[in-house]
CSV table of C-alpha atoms in Angstrom, one decimal:
chain,number,residue,atom,x,y,z
A,189,MET,CA,28.0,78.8,-5.7
A,190,TYR,CA,28.1,81.0,-9.1
A,191,VAL,CA,25.7,82.7,-11.3
A,192,PHE,CA,25.1,84.4,-14.1
A,193,ALA,CA,22.7,87.6,-13.3
A,194,THR,CA,20.1,87.6,-16.3
A,195,PRO,CA,17.1,90.2,-17.3
A,196,LYS,CA,15.2,88.5,-14.7
A,197,VAL,CA,16.9,88.3,-12.2
A,198,ILE,CA,16.3,89.7,-8.3
A,199,HIS,CA,18.7,90.9,-6.5
A,200,THR,CA,19.3,89.2,-2.8
A,201,ALA,CA,22.5,88.4,-0.9
A,202,GLY,CA,24.2,85.0,-0.5
A,203,CYS,CA,22.6,81.2,-1.2
A,204,PHE,CA,19.4,79.0,-0.3
A,205,LEU,CA,19.2,76.2,1.9
A,206,PHE,CA,15.9,74.6,2.5
A,207,LEU,CA,14.7,72.8,4.8
A,208,LEU,CA,12.0,70.4,4.1
A,209,GLY,CA,9.4,69.5,6.7
A,210,MET,CA,7.1,65.8,5.1
A,211,GLU,CA,4.2,68.9,4.8
A,212,TRP,CA,6.1,72.2,4.0
A,213,VAL,CA,9.0,74.1,2.8
A,214,LEU,CA,10.6,76.2,4.0
A,215,ILE,CA,12.8,78.0,1.8
A,216,LEU,CA,15.6,80.3,3.3
A,217,VAL,CA,16.3,83.0,0.3
A,218,ARG,CA,20.2,84.8,0.5
A,219,SER,CA,20.8,84.6,-2.9
A,220,TRP,CA,20.3,85.1,-6.9
A,221,ILE,CA,17.0,84.7,-7.6
A,222,CYS,CA,14.8,84.4,-11.4
A,223,TRP,CA,11.2,83.3,-12.0
A,224,PRO,CA,12.1,80.0,-13.5
A,225,VAL,CA,14.3,79.5,-9.9
A,226,LEU,CA,10.7,79.8,-8.2
A,227,LYS,CA,8.2,77.6,-10.4
A,228,GLY,CA,11.4,75.0,-9.9
A,229,LEU,CA,11.4,75.2,-5.9
A,230,LEU,CA,8.1,73.2,-6.8
A,231,LEU,CA,10.6,69.8,-7.0
A,232,LEU,CA,10.6,70.5,-3.8
A,233,SER,CA,7.2,69.4,-3.2
A,234,PHE,CA,8.8,66.0,-5.2
A,235,SER,CA,10.6,65.2,-2.6
A,236,GLY,CA,8.0,66.4,0.4
A,237,MET,CA,5.5,63.1,-1.7
A,238,VAL,CA,8.6,60.7,-2.1
A,239,GLN,CA,9.0,61.3,1.9
A,240,LYS,CA,5.0,60.4,2.0
A,241,LEU,CA,6.3,56.8,0.4
A,242,ASP,CA,8.0,55.4,3.0
A,243,GLN,CA,9.2,57.7,5.3
A,244,LYS,CA,13.0,57.3,4.5
A,245,LEU,CA,13.6,60.5,4.1
A,246,PRO,CA,14.5,62.8,7.6
A,247,VAL,CA,11.4,64.4,8.8
A,248,ALA,CA,13.1,68.0,9.1
A,249,ASN,CA,15.0,67.8,6.1
A,250,GLU,CA,17.4,70.5,4.9
A,251,TYR,CA,18.6,70.8,1.1
A,252,LEU,CA,21.4,72.5,-1.0
A,253,LEU,CA,20.7,75.0,-4.6
A,254,LEU,CA,23.4,75.1,-6.5
A,255,SER,CA,22.8,77.4,-10.0
A,256,GLY,CA,24.7,75.2,-12.8
A,257,GLY,CA,24.3,71.4,-13.4
A,258,VAL,CA,26.3,68.6,-12.2
A,259,ARG,CA,28.2,69.1,-15.3
A,260,GLU,CA,29.1,72.3,-15.3
A,261,GLY,CA,31.5,70.9,-12.0
A,262,VAL,CA,28.7,72.8,-9.4
A,263,VAL,CA,30.2,69.8,-7.2
A,264,ASP,CA,33.5,67.4,-7.0
A,265,ILE,CA,31.9,64.4,-8.7
A,266,ASP,CA,33.2,62.8,-12.6
A,267,LEU,CA,31.0,60.5,-13.8
A,268,ASP,CA,31.5,58.8,-16.9
A,269,GLU,CA,27.0,57.7,-17.2
A,270,LEU,CA,26.4,61.4,-17.1
A,271,ASN,CA,24.5,62.1,-20.3
A,272,VAL,CA,25.1,65.2,-22.9
A,273,TYR,CA,22.8,67.7,-22.8
A,274,ALA,CA,23.3,70.8,-24.3
A,275,ARG,CA,22.2,74.2,-24.0
A,276,GLY,CA,19.4,75.6,-25.8
A,277,THR,CA,18.6,72.3,-27.4
A,278,ASP,CA,18.0,70.2,-23.9
A,279,TYR,CA,17.8,73.3,-22.1
A,280,ASP,CA,18.2,77.1,-20.4
A,281,MET,CA,19.0,76.9,-17.0
A,282,ASP,CA,20.4,74.1,-14.8
A,283,PHE,CA,20.8,73.8,-10.9
A,284,THR,CA,21.7,71.0,-8.7
A,285,LEU,CA,20.1,70.3,-5.6
A,286,LEU,CA,22.0,68.3,-3.1
A,287,VAL,CA,19.5,66.0,-1.1
A,288,PRO,CA,20.4,64.6,2.4
A,289,ALA,CA,19.2,60.6,2.6
A,290,LEU,CA,21.1,60.7,6.0
A,291,LYS,CA,21.7,63.0,8.8
A,292,LEU,CA,24.3,63.4,11.4
A,293,HIS,CA,23.5,66.6,12.6
A,294,ASP,CA,24.5,66.8,16.8
A,295,ARG,CA,28.0,66.0,16.7
A,296,ASN,CA,30.0,69.1,18.3
A,297,GLN,CA,33.3,67.0,17.1
A,298,PRO,CA,35.3,65.8,15.0
A,299,VAL,CA,33.8,63.5,12.7
A,300,THR,CA,35.6,60.2,12.4
A,301,LEU,CA,35.0,58.3,9.0
A,302,ASP,CA,36.2,54.7,7.9
A,303,MET,CA,38.2,55.3,5.0
A,304,ARG,CA,39.8,52.6,5.6
A,305,HIS,CA,39.1,51.3,2.3
A,306,SER,CA,38.8,54.6,0.1
A,307,ALA,CA,41.8,56.8,-1.1
A,308,LEU,CA,41.5,60.2,0.0
A,309,CYS,CA,38.7,62.2,-0.2
A,310,HIS,CA,36.4,59.3,0.3
A,311,SER,CA,34.8,57.3,2.5
A,312,TRP,CA,32.0,54.2,3.3
A,313,LEU,CA,29.7,54.8,5.8
A,314,SER,CA,28.7,52.3,8.3
A,315,LEU,CA,25.1,52.2,9.3
A,316,ARG,CA,26.8,52.2,13.1
A,317,LEU,CA,26.1,55.6,13.4
A,318,PHE,CA,22.7,55.8,13.3
A,319,ASP,CA,20.0,54.3,15.2
A,320,GLU,CA,18.1,51.1,15.4
A,321,GLY,CA,15.5,52.5,13.1
A,322,THR,CA,17.4,54.1,10.8
A,323,ILE,CA,19.0,50.8,10.1
A,324,SER,CA,16.2,48.9,9.4
A,325,LYS,CA,14.7,52.1,7.3
A,326,TRP,CA,17.3,52.0,4.8
A,327,LYS,CA,19.1,48.3,5.5
A,328,ASP,CA,17.5,47.4,1.8
A,329,CYS,CA,19.6,50.0,0.2
A,330,CYS,CA,23.3,49.0,1.8
A,331,THR,CA,25.8,46.0,1.2
A,332,ILE,CA,26.6,44.1,4.5
A,333,VAL,CA,29.7,43.1,5.8
A,334,ASP,CA,29.3,39.9,8.2
A,335,HIS,CA,32.1,39.9,10.1
A,336,ILE,CA,34.8,36.5,12.1
A,337,ASN,CA,33.2,37.5,15.4
A,338,GLY,CA,29.0,37.1,13.8
A,339,ALA,CA,28.4,40.9,13.8
A,340,THR,CA,27.1,42.6,11.0
A,341,ASN,CA,27.9,45.7,8.9
A,342,TYR,CA,25.4,48.0,6.9
A,343,PHE,CA,27.2,50.3,4.4
A,344,PHE,CA,25.6,52.4,3.2
A,345,SER,CA,25.6,52.5,-0.7
A,346,PRO,CA,25.8,55.8,-3.3
A,347,THR,CA,24.0,53.3,-6.0
A,348,LYS,CA,21.6,52.0,-4.0
A,349,VAL,CA,20.1,55.1,-3.0
A,350,ALA,CA,20.7,56.8,-6.2
A,351,ASP,CA,18.3,53.8,-7.3
A,352,TRP,CA,15.7,53.7,-4.9
A,353,PHE,CA,15.8,58.0,-4.6
A,354,TYR,CA,15.4,57.5,-8.9
A,355,GLU,CA,12.0,54.7,-8.5
A,356,SER,CA,10.6,57.1,-5.6
A,357,ILE,CA,10.7,59.9,-7.9
A,358,SER,CA,9.2,58.3,-11.0
A,359,ILE,CA,6.4,56.7,-8.8
A,360,VAL,CA,5.3,60.0,-7.7
A,361,LEU,CA,5.3,62.0,-10.8
A,362,SER,CA,3.4,59.4,-12.4
A,363,GLU,CA,0.7,60.1,-9.4
A,364,ILE,CA,1.3,63.5,-10.7
A,365,GLN,CA,0.3,63.1,-14.4
A,366,LYS,CA,-2.7,60.8,-12.8
A,367,LYS,CA,-3.7,64.0,-10.5
A,368,PRO,CA,-2.1,67.0,-12.3
A,369,GLN,CA,-2.5,70.4,-10.6
A,370,ARG,CA,-2.1,74.7,-11.3
A,371,GLY,CA,0.9,75.5,-10.9
A,372,MET,CA,2.8,72.0,-11.5
A,373,PRO,CA,5.8,72.9,-13.8
A,374,LYS,CA,5.9,70.2,-17.4
A,375,VAL,CA,8.3,66.8,-16.7
A,376,GLU,CA,10.0,67.3,-20.0
A,377,LYS,CA,12.6,64.2,-18.7
A,378,VAL,CA,13.7,62.9,-16.3
A,379,GLU,CA,16.5,60.1,-16.4
A,380,LYS,CA,19.3,58.3,-14.3
A,381,ASN,CA,22.9,58.4,-15.1
A,382,GLY,CA,25.0,57.2,-12.8
A,383,THR,CA,23.7,58.8,-9.4
A,384,ILE,CA,22.2,61.8,-10.4
A,385,ILE,CA,18.9,61.8,-10.9
A,386,SER,CA,18.8,64.7,-14.0
A,387,ILE,CA,15.0,66.2,-14.4
A,388,ILE,CA,14.3,68.5,-17.1
A,389,LEU,CA,11.1,71.2,-16.1
A,390,GLY,CA,9.3,73.0,-18.7
A,391,VAL,CA,8.2,76.0,-16.9
A,392,GLY,CA,6.5,78.3,-19.1
A,393,SER,CA,8.9,79.2,-22.2
A,394,SER,CA,11.8,77.9,-20.5
A,395,ARG,CA,13.3,74.6,-19.8
A,396,MET,CA,15.2,73.7,-16.8
A,397,LEU,CA,17.4,71.0,-16.0
A,398,TYR,CA,18.0,70.0,-12.4
A,399,ASP,CA,20.5,67.5,-11.2
A,400,ILE,CA,19.5,65.8,-7.9
A,401,VAL,CA,22.2,64.1,-6.4
A,402,PRO,CA,21.0,62.2,-3.4
A,403,VAL,CA,23.9,63.3,0.2
A,404,VAL,CA,24.5,62.2,3.9
A,405,SER,CA,24.9,65.5,5.5
A,406,PHE,CA,27.1,66.2,8.4
A,407,LYS,CA,27.6,68.3,10.9
A,408,GLY,CA,30.5,70.0,11.5
A,409,TRP,CA,33.7,69.2,10.4
A,410,PRO,CA,35.6,66.1,9.4
A,411,ALA,CA,38.9,64.5,10.9
A,412,VAL,CA,40.8,64.3,8.0
A,413,ALA,CA,40.7,67.6,7.3
A,414,GLN,CA,41.2,69.1,10.5
A,415,SER,CA,44.7,70.3,9.9
A,416,TRP,CA,43.2,72.4,6.5
A,417,LEU,CA,41.5,74.8,9.6
A,418,MET,CA,44.8,75.0,11.8
A,419,GLU,CA,46.5,77.3,8.3
A,420,ASN,CA,46.2,80.9,7.5
A,421,HIS,CA,43.8,81.7,5.5
A,422,PHE,CA,42.8,84.6,2.4
A,423,TRP,CA,39.0,84.3,4.7
A,424,ASP,CA,40.2,84.8,8.1
A,425,GLY,CA,38.6,87.8,9.5
A,426,LYS,CA,36.1,88.0,6.8
A,427,ILE,CA,34.2,85.9,7.7
A,428,THR,CA,33.8,83.3,11.2
A,429,GLU,CA,35.1,79.8,11.3
A,430,GLU,CA,31.5,78.6,12.4
A,431,GLU,CA,30.2,80.1,9.5
A,432,VAL,CA,33.0,77.6,6.7
A,433,ILE,CA,33.1,74.2,9.1
A,434,SER,CA,29.2,74.2,9.4
A,435,GLY,CA,28.4,71.3,7.8
A,436,PHE,CA,29.8,68.4,5.2
A,437,TYR,CA,28.1,66.0,2.4
A,438,LEU,CA,28.9,62.8,1.5
A,439,VAL,CA,28.4,62.6,-2.5
A,440,PRO,CA,27.1,59.3,-4.7
A,441,ALA,CA,31.2,59.6,-6.2
A,442,CYS,CA,33.9,56.8,-6.1
A,443,SER,CA,37.1,56.9,-6.5
A,444,TYR,CA,39.0,56.0,-9.9
A,445,LYS,CA,39.5,53.0,-8.5
A,446,GLY,CA,36.9,52.3,-5.1
A,447,LYS,CA,34.0,50.0,-4.7
A,448,LYS,CA,31.2,52.0,-6.6
A,449,ASP,CA,28.6,50.8,-4.3
A,450,ASN,CA,30.4,51.3,-1.4
A,451,GLU,CA,33.1,54.1,-2.1
A,452,TRP,CA,31.2,57.8,-1.0
A,453,ARG,CA,33.5,61.6,-2.0
A,454,LEU,CA,33.3,64.4,0.9
A,455,SER,CA,32.1,67.6,-0.3
A,456,PHE,CA,32.4,70.6,1.3
A,457,ALA,CA,30.2,72.5,-0.7
A,458,ARG,CA,28.6,74.4,2.3
A,459,SER,CA,31.6,76.0,2.6
A,460,GLU,CA,32.5,76.8,-1.0
A,461,VAL,CA,29.1,79.0,-0.8
A,462,GLN,CA,30.2,80.9,2.3
A,463,LEU,CA,34.4,80.8,0.9
A,464,LYS,CA,32.4,82.7,-2.3
A,465,LYS,CA,31.5,86.0,-0.2
A,466,CYS,CA,34.9,86.9,0.7
A,467,ILE,CA,36.2,86.5,-3.5
A,468,SER,CA,36.5,90.4,-4.8
A,469,SER,CA,34.4,90.5,-7.7
A,470,SER,CA,36.8,90.9,-10.7
A,471,LEU,CA,38.1,87.7,-9.3
A,472,MET,CA,34.9,86.1,-10.0
A,473,GLN,CA,34.6,88.0,-13.2
A,474,ALA,CA,38.5,85.5,-14.6
A,475,TYR,CA,36.8,83.1,-13.3
A,476,GLN,CA,34.1,82.9,-15.1
A,477,ALA,CA,35.9,83.7,-18.4
A,478,CYS,CA,37.9,80.9,-17.9
A,479,LYS,CA,35.3,78.2,-17.5
A,480,ALA,CA,33.5,79.0,-20.6
A,481,ILE,CA,36.8,78.8,-22.4
A,482,ILE,CA,37.6,75.5,-20.7
A,483,ILE,CA,34.4,74.2,-20.4
A,484,LYS,CA,34.3,72.9,-24.2
A,485,LEU,CA,38.3,73.6,-25.3
A,486,LEU,CA,39.5,70.7,-22.0
A,487,SER,CA,36.7,68.5,-22.3
A,488,ARG,CA,37.6,65.8,-24.4
A,489,PRO,CA,39.3,63.9,-23.1
A,490,LYS,CA,37.7,64.1,-19.6
A,491,ALA,CA,40.5,65.6,-17.6
A,492,ILE,CA,40.2,68.8,-15.8
A,493,SER,CA,36.2,70.1,-14.5
A,494,PRO,CA,35.4,73.7,-12.8
A,495,TYR,CA,35.6,72.5,-9.7
A,496,HIS,CA,39.4,71.7,-10.5
A,497,LEU,CA,39.7,75.6,-11.5
A,498,ARG,CA,37.5,76.3,-8.7
A,499,SER,CA,39.9,74.7,-6.2
A,500,MET,CA,42.9,76.3,-8.5
A,501,MET,CA,41.0,79.7,-7.1
A,502,LEU,CA,40.9,79.2,-3.6
A,503,TRP,CA,44.3,78.0,-3.7
A,504,ALA,CA,45.4,81.3,-4.8
A,505,CYS,CA,43.5,83.3,-3.2
A,506,ASP,CA,45.7,82.3,-0.1
A,507,ARG,CA,49.0,82.5,-1.8
A,508,LEU,CA,48.7,85.8,-3.5
A,509,PRO,CA,48.2,89.4,-0.8
A,510,ALA,CA,44.6,90.4,-0.5
A,511,SER,CA,45.6,93.8,-1.5
A,512,TYR,CA,46.3,92.5,-5.7
A,513,LEU,CA,42.7,90.4,-5.4
A,514,ALA,CA,40.7,93.4,-4.3
A,515,GLN,CA,41.6,95.6,-7.9
A,516,GLU,CA,39.0,96.0,-9.3
A,517,ASP,CA,40.2,96.5,-13.0
A,518,TYR,CA,42.3,93.4,-13.1
A,519,ALA,CA,40.0,91.0,-14.0
A,520,ALA,CA,42.1,90.4,-17.4
A,521,HIS,CA,45.2,89.9,-15.0
A,522,PHE,CA,43.5,87.2,-12.8
A,523,LEU,CA,42.3,85.7,-15.3
A,524,LEU,CA,45.9,85.1,-17.1
A,525,GLY,CA,46.8,84.3,-14.0
A,526,LEU,CA,43.8,81.3,-14.0
A,527,ILE,CA,44.9,79.8,-17.1
A,528,ASP,CA,49.2,79.7,-16.0
A,529,ASP,CA,47.6,77.7,-13.0
A,530,LEU,CA,46.1,75.4,-14.8
A,531,GLN,CA,48.8,74.8,-16.7
A,532,HIS,CA,50.5,74.3,-14.0
A,533,CYS,CA,49.2,71.7,-12.5
A,534,LEU,CA,48.3,69.8,-15.8
A,535,VAL,CA,51.9,69.7,-16.3
A,536,ASN,CA,52.5,67.9,-13.2
A,537,LYS,CA,50.3,66.4,-12.4
A,538,MET,CA,49.1,68.6,-9.4
A,539,CYS,CA,45.7,70.0,-8.5
A,540,PRO,CA,45.3,69.7,-4.9
A,541,ASN,CA,41.7,69.4,-3.3
A,542,TYR,CA,41.3,73.0,-1.6
A,543,PHE,CA,39.9,71.3,1.9
A,544,ILE,CA,42.6,68.1,2.1
A,545,PRO,CA,45.4,69.0,0.4
A,546,GLN,CA,46.9,65.8,1.0
A,547,CYS,CA,44.4,64.1,-2.0
A,548,ASN,CA,46.0,65.0,-5.7
A,549,MET,CA,42.6,65.0,-8.1
A,550,LEU,CA,44.8,64.9,-11.1
A,551,GLU,CA,47.7,62.0,-9.8
A,552,HIS,CA,45.3,58.9,-11.9
A,553,LEU,CA,46.2,61.6,-15.7
A,554,SER,CA,47.5,60.0,-18.5
A,555,GLU,CA,50.8,61.1,-19.6
A,556,ASP,CA,49.1,62.0,-22.9
A,557,THR,CA,46.0,63.3,-21.8
A,558,VAL,CA,47.6,65.7,-19.8
A,559,MET,CA,50.3,66.7,-22.4
A,560,LEU,CA,47.5,66.8,-25.2
A,561,HIS,CA,45.6,69.6,-22.3
A,562,ALA,CA,48.9,71.7,-22.0
A,563,ARG,CA,49.0,72.6,-25.3
A,564,LYS,CA,46.0,73.1,-25.8
A,565,LEU,CA,45.9,75.9,-22.8
A,566,SER,CA,49.3,77.1,-24.4
A,567,SER,CA,47.3,78.7,-27.4
A,568,VAL,CA,44.6,79.5,-25.3
A,569,ARG,CA,47.5,81.3,-23.6
A,570,SER,CA,48.7,83.1,-26.6
A,571,ASP,CA,45.4,84.6,-27.5
A,572,PRO,CA,43.0,84.5,-24.4
A,573,ALA,CA,40.6,87.0,-26.3
A,574,GLU,CA,40.1,85.4,-29.2
A,575,HIS,CA,39.2,82.0,-27.2
A,576,LEU,CA,37.0,84.0,-25.0
A,577,ARG,CA,35.2,85.4,-28.2
A,578,THR,CA,34.4,81.6,-29.1
A,579,ALA,CA,33.3,80.9,-25.9
A,580,ILE,CA,30.4,84.0,-25.9
A,581,GLU,CA,29.6,83.3,-29.1
A,582,HIS,CA,28.6,79.7,-28.2
A,583,VAL,CA,26.5,80.5,-25.7
A,584,LYS,CA,25.1,83.7,-28.1
A,585,ALA,CA,24.3,80.4,-30.5
A,586,ALA,CA,22.3,78.7,-27.6
A,587,ASN,CA,20.2,81.7,-27.1
A,588,ARG,CA,19.1,82.4,-30.0
A,589,LEU,CA,18.6,78.4,-30.2
A,590,THR,CA,16.5,78.6,-27.4
A,591,LEU,CA,14.4,81.3,-28.7
A,592,GLU,CA,13.8,80.1,-32.3
A,593,LEU,CA,12.6,77.0,-30.4
A,594,GLN,CA,10.3,79.0,-28.3
A,595,ARG,CA,8.8,80.8,-31.5
A,596,ARG,CA,8.5,77.7,-33.4
A,597,GLY,CA,6.8,76.3,-29.6
A,598,SER,CA,4.4,79.4,-29.8
A,599,THR,CA,2.8,78.4,-32.7
A,600,THR,CA,2.4,74.4,-32.0
A,601,SER,CA,2.6,74.4,-28.0
A,602,ILE,CA,-0.5,72.3,-26.8
A,603,PRO,CA,-0.9,73.1,-22.6
A,604,SER,CA,0.1,70.3,-20.8
A,605,PRO,CA,-2.2,68.6,-18.4
A,606,GLN,CA,0.9,69.8,-15.2
A,607,SER,CA,0.9,73.1,-16.7
A,608,ASP,CA,-0.8,76.6,-15.6
A,609,GLY,CA,-3.5,75.9,-17.9
A,610,GLY,CA,-2.9,78.7,-20.2
A,611,ASP,CA,-1.1,79.9,-22.2
A,612,PRO,CA,2.2,77.4,-21.7
A,613,ASN,CA,4.3,80.5,-23.5
A,614,GLN,CA,3.5,83.2,-20.5
A,615,PRO,CA,5.4,82.5,-17.7
A,616,ASP,CA,3.5,82.3,-14.9
A,617,ASP,CA,6.3,85.0,-12.6
A,618,ARG,CA,4.1,86.2,-9.6
A,619,LEU,CA,6.3,84.4,-7.1
A,620,ALA,CA,9.1,85.6,-8.5
A,621,LYS,CA,7.3,89.4,-8.7
A,622,LYS,CA,5.8,88.7,-4.8
A,623,LEU,CA,9.2,87.9,-4.0
A,624,GLN,CA,10.8,91.0,-5.6
A,625,GLN,CA,8.1,93.3,-4.2
A,626,LEU,CA,9.2,91.9,-0.3
A,627,VAL,CA,12.6,92.4,-0.9
A,628,THR,CA,13.0,95.7,-2.1
A,629,GLU,CA,11.0,96.8,0.8
A,630,ASN,CA,12.2,95.0,3.5
A,631,PRO,CA,16.2,95.5,3.1
A,632,GLY,CA,18.6,93.4,5.6
A,633,LYS,CA,15.6,91.3,6.2
A,634,SER,CA,15.3,86.9,6.5
A,635,ILE,CA,12.7,86.4,4.2
A,636,SER,CA,11.3,83.0,4.0
A,637,VAL,CA,9.0,81.6,1.5
A,638,PHE,CA,6.0,78.9,2.5
A,639,ILE,CA,4.8,76.0,-0.5
A,640,ASN,CA,2.2,73.3,0.6
A,641,PRO,CA,3.5,70.5,-1.3
A,642,ASP,CA,-0.4,69.6,-1.7
A,643,ASP,CA,-0.9,73.2,-3.1
A,644,VAL,CA,1.7,74.9,-4.9
A,645,THR,CA,-0.8,77.7,-5.6
A,646,ARG,CA,-0.8,78.8,-2.5
A,647,PRO,CA,2.7,80.3,-0.8
A,648,HIS,CA,3.3,82.4,1.9
A,649,PHE,CA,6.2,84.8,3.0
A,650,ARG,CA,7.8,85.3,6.2
A,651,ILE,CA,9.8,88.6,6.4
A,652,ASP,CA,11.1,87.7,9.8
A,653,ASP,CA,8.8,86.8,12.6
A,654,LYS,CA,6.0,88.4,10.2
A,655,PHE,CA,3.2,86.1,7.5
A,656,PHE,CA,1.9,87.4,4.8
């Protein structure tokens, strides 16, 4: 997870993990966190309400919240159906929430998936891995394959799961509008983009974009990536193997020649969060700078995403000496290195997936697209400072637009029935302030936040075993 610091940021340490029961939401707070995120945590109460509709979601669930939207390559999902949203015009901050629809968490051996019909890094998912109760609940979200021997196999369908989740969220939001509760943010937009559900929430004077991704969550490690563990890596000795291979996901994205109704993509977002701890701050600065440059420059035709860049960075960490990567004043050197690596990958049409190296993430590109982007990168390499200044100006322009829209809204806004009922331009950041105080007074301790989806005005805090 890669997070920019803002003036409203409260510092803690690591990643967001969410354990969601039918009634209560448990948030383990270990990261950069700001008041829009805390208000956005109310989005989790929507998931609790979805669970109540037909009890399909796991009762005790684990959610992963990542800073940055799907469009920014936070996870490896490259969907053509994603609508284009502009920062400053449509939203001010964006996040991705991975919502497990199914979980397999009791495996102590490598997970073997049905990859016979798929490209590398992709898989079909048979519900034979689950019990009869699970099959019965999710049967309507499956494609059915009848075998010659008369047996019926149900394959979990990413498109049907996304349809079900969108319909369920729409029902929940409709109910919220009928019975607004104090503390609920204003829902400004809900859209289904392929297999992703995008929600824009109005929180005070800011707008938060949440890309909700229905996933299948596994504990353990996929057999197809088992050989990767046998190699030497930059994180060896810094974090344990158990932390790196604690789990993986199937996300709803098929390969370029795959069957959309059946094919899922393997995602190692949970592992990437852990590996980020071992990357130096100067290299992270270079990554952020490079991402800011390419996200606009190489967006058309679609070929390179920040996820490709992140994979290249992880490979560079494995390849380069740790003493070199640890240099605090080498951010400029690292930026040039990332640009060179990216250009090398383009010219050779070769970008191996970090966890499954035999999967080349650029093999589908045409020669014309490769050469077009390689020439664009050459111009960046000749004057990276100028391109970086341009990217910064774009960010400043988006921020100015946000402030202007907020200023205009301050003279015309009418309190929403879903808002707090007070001044809509004054964010209710009491939860953030309370958490900031607890973090300051309890350094190094585990802090959890409990939110009851039936009464979002009353969060409860726990520090270790003590409640507040």
